[in-house]
Coordinates of C-alpha atoms and ligand atoms in Angstrom, one line a residue:
M86 CA -0.1 -0.3 0.0
T87 CA 1.0 3.6 -0.5
T88 CA 0.6 5.3 2.5
Q89 CA 0.2 8.3 0.5
L90 CA -2.9 7.5 -1.6
G91 CA -4.4 4.4 0.1
L92 CA -4.1 2.4 -2.7
P93 CA -1.7 -0.9 -3.8
D94 CA 1.8 0.1 -5.3
D95 CA 1.3 -1.0 -8.4
I96 CA -2.4 1.1 -9.5
Q97 CA -0.9 3.8 -12.4
A98 CA -4.2 4.8 -12.6
C99 CA -7.8 5.8 -11.5
L100 CA -11.1 5.5 -12.9
F101 CA -13.6 7.9 -11.7
D102 CA -17.5 7.9 -11.9
L103 CA -19.0 11.1 -11.5
D104 CA -22.1 11.3 -10.0
G105 CA -22.0 10.6 -6.0
V106 CA -18.3 10.6 -6.3
V107 CA -16.8 13.4 -8.1
T108 CA -20.2 15.5 -7.6
R109 CA -23.6 15.7 -5.1
T110 CA -25.6 14.8 -7.8
A111 CA -26.7 11.1 -7.3
V112 CA -29.5 12.7 -5.0
V113 CA -30.1 14.9 -7.9
H114 CA -30.7 12.1 -10.4
A115 CA -32.7 9.8 -7.9
A116 CA -35.1 12.4 -7.6
A117 CA -36.0 13.0 -11.3
W118 CA -36.1 9.7 -11.3
K119 CA -38.8 9.2 -8.5
E120 CA -40.7 11.7 -9.9
T121 CA -40.4 10.5 -13.3
F122 CA -41.3 6.8 -12.3
D123 CA -43.9 7.8 -9.5
A124 CA -46.3 9.9 -12.5
F125 CA -45.8 6.5 -14.8
L126 CA -47.5 4.2 -11.8
R127 CA -49.7 6.7 -10.9
E128 CA -51.1 7.1 -14.6
R129 CA -50.7 3.3 -14.9
D130 CA -52.5 2.0 -11.8
G131 CA -54.6 4.4 -10.4
A132 CA -54.0 6.6 -6.3
D133 CA -53.2 3.1 -5.0
F134 CA -50.0 2.3 -7.2
R135 CA -46.6 1.4 -5.3
P136 CA -44.1 4.1 -5.0
F137 CA -40.7 4.4 -6.6
T138 CA -38.1 3.2 -3.3
D139 CA -34.2 4.2 -2.4
S140 CA -34.0 -0.1 -3.1
D141 CA -35.8 0.5 -6.1
Y142 CA -33.0 3.0 -7.2
D143 CA -30.3 1.4 -5.8
R144 CA -30.7 -1.9 -7.7
Y145 CA -32.1 -1.2 -10.8
V146 CA -31.2 2.3 -12.0
D147 CA -28.0 4.0 -10.2
G148 CA -25.2 3.7 -12.3
R149 CA -26.5 2.3 -15.0
P150 CA -26.9 4.2 -18.3
R151 CA -30.9 5.7 -18.9
A152 CA -32.5 3.3 -20.9
D153 CA -31.2 0.5 -19.3
G154 CA -32.2 1.9 -15.9
V155 CA -36.2 1.9 -17.6
R156 CA -36.0 -1.4 -18.5
S157 CA -34.7 -2.5 -15.6
F158 CA -36.8 -1.0 -13.3
L159 CA -40.1 -1.5 -14.9
A160 CA -38.8 -5.6 -15.7
S161 CA -38.9 -5.6 -12.1
R162 CA -42.7 -4.3 -11.8
G163 CA -43.8 -7.1 -14.7
I164 CA -44.1 -3.8 -17.2
E165 CA -42.7 -3.5 -20.6
L166 CA -42.2 -0.8 -22.8
P167 CA -41.8 -0.4 -26.6
E168 CA -38.3 1.2 -27.3
G169 CA -39.4 4.4 -29.0
T170 CA -36.4 6.3 -30.4
P171 CA -34.7 8.5 -28.3
D172 CA -35.8 11.8 -29.9
D173 CA -39.1 10.2 -28.5
P174 CA -40.9 13.0 -26.5
P175 CA -40.5 12.9 -22.7
D176 CA -44.7 11.9 -22.1
A177 CA -44.1 9.3 -24.7
R178 CA -45.1 6.0 -23.1
T179 CA -42.0 4.0 -24.2
V180 CA -38.4 3.3 -22.9
N181 CA -36.8 6.2 -24.3
G182 CA -39.9 8.5 -23.7
V183 CA -39.5 7.7 -20.4
G184 CA -35.9 8.3 -20.0
N185 CA -35.9 11.8 -21.3
R186 CA -38.6 13.0 -19.0
K187 CA -36.1 11.7 -16.5
N188 CA -33.1 14.0 -18.5
V189 CA -35.7 16.9 -18.4
L190 CA -36.5 16.8 -15.0
L191 CA -33.1 16.3 -14.1
L192 CA -31.5 18.9 -15.9
A193 CA -33.9 21.5 -14.2
K194 CA -32.8 20.7 -11.6
I195 CA -29.6 21.0 -12.1
R196 CA -30.5 24.3 -13.3
T197 CA -32.3 25.3 -10.4
D198 CA -29.7 24.4 -7.4
G199 CA -26.5 23.9 -9.6
V200 CA -23.7 21.3 -9.2
E201 CA -22.2 20.9 -5.8
P202 CA -18.1 19.1 -6.0
Y203 CA -17.2 16.6 -3.1
E204 CA -14.1 18.7 -2.0
G205 CA -12.6 15.7 -0.7
T206 CA -13.2 13.9 -3.9
L207 CA -11.1 17.1 -5.8
R208 CA -8.5 17.2 -3.5
Y209 CA -7.9 13.7 -3.7
I210 CA -7.7 13.8 -7.7
D211 CA -4.9 16.6 -7.1
A212 CA -2.6 14.2 -5.2
V213 CA -3.2 11.3 -7.3
R214 CA -2.3 13.5 -10.3
G215 CA 0.6 15.1 -8.3
A216 CA 1.6 11.7 -7.8
G217 CA 1.7 11.3 -11.4
L218 CA -1.2 8.4 -11.8
A219 CA -3.5 9.2 -15.0
T220 CA -7.1 10.0 -14.3
A221 CA -10.3 9.4 -16.3
I222 CA -13.8 9.9 -15.5
V223 CA -16.1 7.0 -16.5
S224 CA -19.7 7.8 -16.1
S225 CA -23.6 6.6 -17.5
S226 CA -24.4 10.1 -17.7
A227 CA -24.7 11.6 -21.3
N228 CA -24.2 15.3 -19.7
T229 CA -20.8 14.9 -18.1
R230 CA -18.9 17.5 -19.7
D231 CA -22.0 19.3 -19.0
V232 CA -21.8 18.4 -15.1
L233 CA -17.8 19.1 -15.0
H234 CA -17.3 22.3 -16.8
S235 CA -20.1 23.5 -14.7
I236 CA -17.6 23.1 -11.6
D237 CA -14.5 23.7 -14.0
A238 CA -13.0 19.8 -13.3
E239 CA -12.7 18.9 -16.9
G240 CA -8.8 19.6 -16.7
L241 CA -8.8 17.0 -14.1
F242 CA -9.0 14.2 -15.9
D243 CA -7.0 12.7 -18.9
V244 CA -10.3 10.5 -20.6
R245 CA -13.6 10.4 -20.6
I246 CA -15.8 7.4 -21.2
D247 CA -19.4 9.0 -20.7
G248 CA -23.1 8.0 -21.9
V249 CA -22.4 9.8 -25.3
V250 CA -18.6 8.0 -26.0
A251 CA -20.4 4.9 -25.0
R252 CA -23.5 5.2 -27.5
E253 CA -20.6 6.5 -30.6
R254 CA -18.7 3.1 -29.2
N255 CA -21.1 1.0 -28.8
L256 CA -20.3 -0.1 -25.2
P257 CA -22.4 -1.6 -22.4
G258 CA -22.9 0.3 -19.3
K259 CA -22.3 -1.0 -15.7
P260 CA -22.5 -3.4 -14.6
H261 CA -20.6 -4.2 -17.4
P262 CA -17.0 -3.4 -17.2
D263 CA -16.7 -2.0 -21.0
T264 CA -16.6 1.8 -20.1
F265 CA -14.2 1.4 -17.6
L266 CA -12.2 -1.4 -19.5
A267 CA -12.2 1.5 -22.3
A268 CA -11.1 4.0 -20.3
A269 CA -7.5 1.9 -18.9
R270 CA -7.1 1.2 -22.9
D271 CA -7.6 4.8 -23.9
L272 CA -4.9 5.5 -20.7
G273 CA -2.5 2.8 -22.1
V274 CA -3.1 0.8 -18.5
E275 CA -3.6 -2.6 -17.6
P276 CA -7.1 -3.0 -15.8
S277 CA -5.3 -5.0 -13.0
R278 CA -3.2 -1.8 -12.8
A279 CA -6.1 0.6 -12.3
A280 CA -8.4 1.4 -9.3
V281 CA -11.9 2.0 -9.5
F282 CA -14.0 4.9 -7.6
E283 CA -17.8 4.6 -7.8
D284 CA -21.3 4.6 -5.4
A285 CA -23.1 2.4 -7.2
L286 CA -23.8 -1.3 -6.9
A287 CA -23.3 -1.4 -10.6
G288 CA -20.6 -0.2 -10.7
M289 CA -18.9 -2.1 -8.0
D290 CA -20.0 -5.2 -10.1
A291 CA -17.8 -3.5 -13.7
G292 CA -15.3 -3.3 -10.7
R293 CA -15.1 -7.1 -10.0
S294 CA -16.1 -8.1 -13.7
G295 CA -13.3 -6.1 -15.1
H296 CA -10.6 -7.4 -12.7
F297 CA -9.9 -4.0 -11.8
G298 CA -6.4 -4.1 -9.7
Y299 CA -8.7 -1.7 -6.9
V300 CA -12.1 -0.9 -6.2
V301 CA -13.1 1.9 -3.7
G302 CA -16.9 2.0 -2.9
V303 CA -17.6 5.2 -1.9
D304 CA -20.8 5.4 0.7
R305 CA -22.9 8.4 0.8
V306 CA -26.1 6.9 1.5
G307 CA -25.3 3.9 4.5
Q308 CA -24.9 1.0 2.1
T309 CA -21.4 -0.3 2.9
D310 CA -22.5 -3.4 3.5
A311 CA -24.2 -3.6 0.5
L312 CA -20.8 -2.0 -1.7
Y313 CA -18.7 -5.1 -0.3
A314 CA -20.9 -7.9 -1.0
H315 CA -20.7 -6.3 -4.8
G316 CA -16.8 -6.6 -5.1
A317 CA -15.4 -3.6 -2.8
D318 CA -11.6 -4.1 -1.7
R319 CA -12.8 -1.0 0.4
V320 CA -15.7 1.2 1.5
V321 CA -15.2 4.8 2.6
K322 CA -17.8 7.6 2.9
D323 CA -15.4 10.3 1.9
L324 CA -12.1 9.8 -0.6
A325 CA -10.0 12.1 2.1
E326 CA -10.5 8.8 4.5
L327 CA -7.9 7.0 1.9
G328 CA -5.2 10.1 2.1
G329 CA -3.9 12.4 -0.2
H330 CA -3.0 15.1 2.1
A331 CA -0.6 17.2 1.3
Ligands
MG180 MG1 -22.2 7.3 -9.3

């Protein structure tokens, strides 16, 4: 272990999730999903609909590409929708329509409330880069560039694999490891020499199945046990716990 960064000595690159690791936006995503799904279910089942829960968010939606989140949550309730197309309007009863509705709500919330970074993460990334390690941002979000721009953090990452790049390259999203593997490849680092930093259970699964050198679970909501169960080597509440202090 390097005492400096809290990572195994042979780690050469750090791959960071965005929402919930770099920025305080995981809760904003959760709120936008809840509003979207509850409206959908209420419309379908009437007043006695069964609401979307925190556990639904953790199990079926968090960390996954938008359309995968829609499909997997609705499947858990025995509901199947036609796929539609990416430019479906937000009121279309299709997988893409529901996803677009969530995105409209998300962007409105972000516009109103702004985006806040986790200072502990920003300091840790500075320390990582100062130690000569490469960095990548790996997010399912198609809004990654805008979010990074809004906190002036685009320059902190050597490589960006986000929802837009994944679509261009046809990479399956988390829990599949492909987006993390693409980031390691773009950085020229073997997965066994790369560390993954994630707050979602789907991200832990990706870290494990991609055989990455180290997987750090970031627990912002009290799911430490679940993060370990899904493959974390270490769970912290904030990256400051790992070190990187000047
Ligand atoms: Mg996340």
